[in-house]
Short mmCIF file of C-alpha atoms and ligand atoms in Angstrom, two decimals:
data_model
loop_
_atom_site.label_atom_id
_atom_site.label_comp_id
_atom_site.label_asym_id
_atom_site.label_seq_id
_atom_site.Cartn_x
_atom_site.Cartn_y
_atom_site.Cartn_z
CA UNK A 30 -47.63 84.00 68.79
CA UNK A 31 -50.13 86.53 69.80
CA UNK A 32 -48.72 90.27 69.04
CA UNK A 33 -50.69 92.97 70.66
CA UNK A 34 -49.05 96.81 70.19
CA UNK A 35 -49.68 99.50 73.04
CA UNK A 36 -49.38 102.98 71.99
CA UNK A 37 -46.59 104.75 74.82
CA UNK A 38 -46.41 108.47 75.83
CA UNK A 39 -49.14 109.30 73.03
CA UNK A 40 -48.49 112.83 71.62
CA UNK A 41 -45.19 113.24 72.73
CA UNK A 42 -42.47 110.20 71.71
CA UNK A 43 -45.34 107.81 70.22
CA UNK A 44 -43.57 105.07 71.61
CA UNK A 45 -44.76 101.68 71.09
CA UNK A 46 -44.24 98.66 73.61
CA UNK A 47 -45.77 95.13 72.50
CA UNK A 48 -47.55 92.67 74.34
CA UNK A 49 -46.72 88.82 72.92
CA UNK A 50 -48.12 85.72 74.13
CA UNK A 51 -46.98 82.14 73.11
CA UNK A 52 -50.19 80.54 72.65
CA UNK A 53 -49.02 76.99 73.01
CA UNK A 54 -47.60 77.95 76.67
CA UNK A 55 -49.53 80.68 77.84
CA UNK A 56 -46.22 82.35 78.32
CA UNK A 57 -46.13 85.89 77.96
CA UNK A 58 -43.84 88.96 77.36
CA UNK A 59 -43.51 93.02 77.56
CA UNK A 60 -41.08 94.04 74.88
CA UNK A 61 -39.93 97.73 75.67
CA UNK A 62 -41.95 98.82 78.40
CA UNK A 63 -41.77 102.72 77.89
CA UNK A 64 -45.12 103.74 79.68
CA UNK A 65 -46.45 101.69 82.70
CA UNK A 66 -50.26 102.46 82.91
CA UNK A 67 -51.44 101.82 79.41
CA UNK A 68 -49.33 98.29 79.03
CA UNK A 69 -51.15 97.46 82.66
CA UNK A 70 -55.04 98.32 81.63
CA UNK A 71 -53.57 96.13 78.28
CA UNK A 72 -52.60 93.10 79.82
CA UNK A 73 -55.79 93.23 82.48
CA UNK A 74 -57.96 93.26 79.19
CA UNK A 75 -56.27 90.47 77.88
CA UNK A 76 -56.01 88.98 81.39
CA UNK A 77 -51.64 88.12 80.95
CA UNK A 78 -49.74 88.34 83.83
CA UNK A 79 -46.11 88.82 81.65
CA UNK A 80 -43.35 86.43 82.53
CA UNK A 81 -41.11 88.89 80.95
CA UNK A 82 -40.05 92.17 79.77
CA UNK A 83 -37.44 92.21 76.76
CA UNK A 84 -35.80 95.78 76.14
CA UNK A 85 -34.11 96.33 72.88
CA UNK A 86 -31.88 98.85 74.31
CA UNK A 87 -30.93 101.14 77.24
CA UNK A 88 -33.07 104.43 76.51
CA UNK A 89 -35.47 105.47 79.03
CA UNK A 90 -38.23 105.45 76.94
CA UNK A 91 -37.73 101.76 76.32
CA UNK A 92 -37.36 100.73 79.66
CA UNK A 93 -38.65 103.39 81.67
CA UNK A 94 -41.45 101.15 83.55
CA UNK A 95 -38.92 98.29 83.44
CA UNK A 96 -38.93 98.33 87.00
CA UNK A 97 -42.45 99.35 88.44
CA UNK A 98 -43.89 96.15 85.70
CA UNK A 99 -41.12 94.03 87.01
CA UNK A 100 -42.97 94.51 90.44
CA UNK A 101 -45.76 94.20 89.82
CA UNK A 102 -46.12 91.35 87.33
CA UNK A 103 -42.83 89.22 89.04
CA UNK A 104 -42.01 89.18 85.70
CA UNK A 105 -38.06 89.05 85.23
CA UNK A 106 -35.79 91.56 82.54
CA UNK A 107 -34.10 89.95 79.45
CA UNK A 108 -31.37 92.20 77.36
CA UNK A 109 -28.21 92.57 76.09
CA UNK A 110 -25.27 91.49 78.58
CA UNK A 111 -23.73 94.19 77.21
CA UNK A 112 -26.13 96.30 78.61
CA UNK A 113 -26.00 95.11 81.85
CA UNK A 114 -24.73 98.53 83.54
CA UNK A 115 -27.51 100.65 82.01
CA UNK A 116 -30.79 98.38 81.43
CA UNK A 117 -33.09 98.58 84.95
CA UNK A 118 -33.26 95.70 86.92
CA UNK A 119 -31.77 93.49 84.45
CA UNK A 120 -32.48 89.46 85.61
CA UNK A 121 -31.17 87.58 82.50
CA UNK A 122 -28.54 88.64 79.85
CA UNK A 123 -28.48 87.67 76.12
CA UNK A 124 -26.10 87.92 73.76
CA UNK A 125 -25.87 88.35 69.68
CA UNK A 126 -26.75 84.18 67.94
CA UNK A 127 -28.36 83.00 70.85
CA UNK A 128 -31.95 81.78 71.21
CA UNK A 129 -34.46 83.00 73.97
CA UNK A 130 -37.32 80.54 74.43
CA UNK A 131 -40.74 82.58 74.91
CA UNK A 132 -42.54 79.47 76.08
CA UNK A 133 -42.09 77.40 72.91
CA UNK A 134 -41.83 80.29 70.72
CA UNK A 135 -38.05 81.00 70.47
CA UNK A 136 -36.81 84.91 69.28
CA UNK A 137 -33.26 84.96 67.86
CA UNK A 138 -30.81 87.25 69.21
CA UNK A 139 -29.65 90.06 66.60
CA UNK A 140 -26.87 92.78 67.51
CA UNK A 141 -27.45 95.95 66.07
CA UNK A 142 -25.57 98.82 66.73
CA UNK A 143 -25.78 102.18 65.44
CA UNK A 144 -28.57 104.05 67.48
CA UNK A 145 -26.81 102.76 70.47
CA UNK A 146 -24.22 100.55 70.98
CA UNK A 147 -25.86 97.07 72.49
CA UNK A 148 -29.03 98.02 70.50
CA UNK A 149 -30.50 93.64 69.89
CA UNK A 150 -33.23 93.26 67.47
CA UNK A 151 -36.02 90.29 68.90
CA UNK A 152 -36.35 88.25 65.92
CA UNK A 153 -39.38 85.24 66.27
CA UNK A 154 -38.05 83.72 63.23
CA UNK A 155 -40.88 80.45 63.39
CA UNK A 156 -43.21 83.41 63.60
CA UNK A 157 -41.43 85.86 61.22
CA UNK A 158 -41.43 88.83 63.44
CA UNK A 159 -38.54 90.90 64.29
CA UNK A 160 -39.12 93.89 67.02
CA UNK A 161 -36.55 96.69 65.84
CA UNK A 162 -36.84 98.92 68.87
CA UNK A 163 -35.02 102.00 67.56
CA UNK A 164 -33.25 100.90 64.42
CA UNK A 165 -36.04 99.92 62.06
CA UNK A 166 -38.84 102.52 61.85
CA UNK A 167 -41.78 102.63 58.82
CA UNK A 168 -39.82 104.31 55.90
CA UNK A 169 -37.40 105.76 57.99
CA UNK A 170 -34.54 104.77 60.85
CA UNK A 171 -33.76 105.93 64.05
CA UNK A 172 -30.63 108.49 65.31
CA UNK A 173 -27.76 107.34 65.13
CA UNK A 174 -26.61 108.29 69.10
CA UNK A 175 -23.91 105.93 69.88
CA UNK A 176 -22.62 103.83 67.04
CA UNK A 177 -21.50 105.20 63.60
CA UNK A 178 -22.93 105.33 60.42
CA UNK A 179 -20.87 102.13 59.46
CA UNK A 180 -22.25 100.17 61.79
CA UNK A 181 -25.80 101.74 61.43
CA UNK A 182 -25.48 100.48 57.70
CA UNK A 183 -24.20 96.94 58.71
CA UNK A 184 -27.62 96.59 60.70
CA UNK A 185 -29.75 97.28 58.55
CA UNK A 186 -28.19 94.92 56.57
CA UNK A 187 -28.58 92.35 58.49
CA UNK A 188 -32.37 93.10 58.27
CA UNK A 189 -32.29 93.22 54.71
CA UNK A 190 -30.44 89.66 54.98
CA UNK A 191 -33.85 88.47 56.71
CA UNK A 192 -36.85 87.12 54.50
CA UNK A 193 -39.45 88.93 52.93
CA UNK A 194 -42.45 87.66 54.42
CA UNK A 195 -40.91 88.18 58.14
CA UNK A 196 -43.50 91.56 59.36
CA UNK A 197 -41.44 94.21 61.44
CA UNK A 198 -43.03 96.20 64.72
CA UNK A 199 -40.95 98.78 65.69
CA UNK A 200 -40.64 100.92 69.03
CA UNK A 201 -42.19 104.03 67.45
CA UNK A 202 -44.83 105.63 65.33
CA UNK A 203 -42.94 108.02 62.68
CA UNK A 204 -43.92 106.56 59.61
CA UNK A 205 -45.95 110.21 58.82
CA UNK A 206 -42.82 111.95 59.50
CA UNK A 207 -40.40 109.03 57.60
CA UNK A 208 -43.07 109.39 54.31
CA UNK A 209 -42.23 113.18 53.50
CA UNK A 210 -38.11 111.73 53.06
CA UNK A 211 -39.69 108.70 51.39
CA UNK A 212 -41.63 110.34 48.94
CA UNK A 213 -39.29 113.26 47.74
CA UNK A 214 -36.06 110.42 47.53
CA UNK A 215 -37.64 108.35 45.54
CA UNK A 216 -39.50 110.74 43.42
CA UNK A 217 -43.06 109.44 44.48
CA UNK A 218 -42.92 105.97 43.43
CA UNK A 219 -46.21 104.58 43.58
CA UNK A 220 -45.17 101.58 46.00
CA UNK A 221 -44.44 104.23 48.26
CA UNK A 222 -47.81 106.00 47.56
CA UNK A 223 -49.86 103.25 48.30
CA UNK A 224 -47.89 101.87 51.41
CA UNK A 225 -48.41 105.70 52.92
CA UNK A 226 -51.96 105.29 52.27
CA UNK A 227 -52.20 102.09 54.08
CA UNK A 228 -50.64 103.27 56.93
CA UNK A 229 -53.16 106.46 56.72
CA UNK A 230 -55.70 104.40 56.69
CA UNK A 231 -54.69 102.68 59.55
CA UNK A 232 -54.10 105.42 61.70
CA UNK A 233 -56.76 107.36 60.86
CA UNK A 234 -58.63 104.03 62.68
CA UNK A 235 -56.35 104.66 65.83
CA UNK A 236 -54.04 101.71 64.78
CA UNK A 237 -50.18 101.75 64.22
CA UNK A 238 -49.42 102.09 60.65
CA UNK A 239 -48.39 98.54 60.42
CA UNK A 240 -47.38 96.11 60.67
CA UNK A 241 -45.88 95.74 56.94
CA UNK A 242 -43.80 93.06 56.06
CA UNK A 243 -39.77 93.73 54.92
CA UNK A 244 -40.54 93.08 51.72
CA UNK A 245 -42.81 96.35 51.69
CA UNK A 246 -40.00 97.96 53.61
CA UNK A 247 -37.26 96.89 51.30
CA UNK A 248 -38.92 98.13 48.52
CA UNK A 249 -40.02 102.07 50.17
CA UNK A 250 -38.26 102.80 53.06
CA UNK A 251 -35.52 104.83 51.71
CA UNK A 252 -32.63 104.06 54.30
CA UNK A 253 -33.13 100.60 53.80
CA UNK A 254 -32.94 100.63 50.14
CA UNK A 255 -29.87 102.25 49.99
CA UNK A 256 -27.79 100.25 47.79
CA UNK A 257 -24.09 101.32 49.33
CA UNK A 258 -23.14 103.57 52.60
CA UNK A 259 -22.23 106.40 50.33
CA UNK A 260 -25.84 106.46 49.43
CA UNK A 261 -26.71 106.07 52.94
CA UNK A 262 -25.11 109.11 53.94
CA UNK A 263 -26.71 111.30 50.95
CA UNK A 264 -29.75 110.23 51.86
CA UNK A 265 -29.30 110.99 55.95
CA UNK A 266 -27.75 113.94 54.29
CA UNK A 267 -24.50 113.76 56.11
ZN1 ZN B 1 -33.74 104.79 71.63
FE1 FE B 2 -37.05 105.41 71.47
#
């Protein structure tokens, strides 16, 4: 599978939508289509027309330009049944365990609440990548709006159930802002050093940070590594 990242409202939520492409079909997908006009000059570049769009979860600036690529593509809307009242021009629903074919490529269906309820992690387990929308960021996670911090901490979790050499994209670019919590928790550890200067380097190219794999994220990102929920919440400093 073919993963192509599209920076989203640049400057202001650093969003990030993904382009993928099974190669063996030619099928194609939108995950989390928060900004239409870069994601369009993307896939004319890269001549796709996207069969679908995949939203991890309800916020606007997932699935703000759900509708207007929808249009113009004829491309149809997969997310959470759950979801079903608050996802635009949702086509077909999905639920937690099942299996949604991308061409041949198929992406496992992961709940995870906590940032909302009906947040689904994409997880192309054949191709070891999971899209985290707005649970998984680099070294750090996203609000907890909906859920609880319980069920925040049973998500990630079930990321840190997943295997090691699986690489994670998520649906925004904070890792600057997650390194200054990474660094001072655990007291500059120099596997969090060097993955902040990989993602420098990175960025300072224009790329995302990433993608890292979760054993990298295991190891630094300091929500993540949390051993218990107590030490969850002293670290979110609840
Ligand atoms: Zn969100
Ligand atoms: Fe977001």
């Amino acid at each position: 599978m073919e993963i192509k990242p599209i920076l989203c409202r640049a400057g202001t939520m650093d969003n990030y939508a993904y382009v993928i492409r099974d190669e063996k079909s030619g099928i194609s997908a939108i995950i989390d289509p928060s900004e239409a006009a870069p994601i369009i000059e993307t896939c004319h570049q890269l001549n796709i027309q996207p069969e679908y769009i995949l939203n991890t979860h309800h916020h606007f600036d997932h699935t703000d330009s759900n509708l207007e690529l929808k249009a113009l593509f004829h491309a149809r809307i997969v997310g959470n049944a759950s979801d079903a009242h608050r996802i635009p021009g949702l086509d077909i629903e999905v639920k937690e365990g099942e299996t949604f074919n991308l061409g041949e490529t198929p992406a496992q269906i992961i709940n995870a609440d906590g940032h909302t309820i009906g947040h689904i992690l994409w997880y192309f387990s054949q191709d070891k990548a999971l899209f985290t929308g707005d649970v998984l960021f680099n070294l750090c996670i996203g609000g907890i709006f909906e859920g609880t911090i319980e069920q925040m901490w049973t998500s990630l979790q079930k990321i840190k159930a997943l295997p090691d050499d699986v690489m994670f994209y998520p649906g925004h670019e904070y890792t600057l802002y997650g390194a200054r919590d990474a660094l001072r928790i655990s007291n500059n550890a120099p596997e969090v050093i060097k993955y902040l200067e990989q993602a420098q380097r990175n960025i300072a190219q224009g790329l995302p940070a990433g993608p890292f794999s979760l054993k990298e994220e295991k190891a630094c990102n300091p929500y993540l590594s949390a051993k218990n929920l107590t030490e969850l919440e002293q670290r979110l400093g609840y």
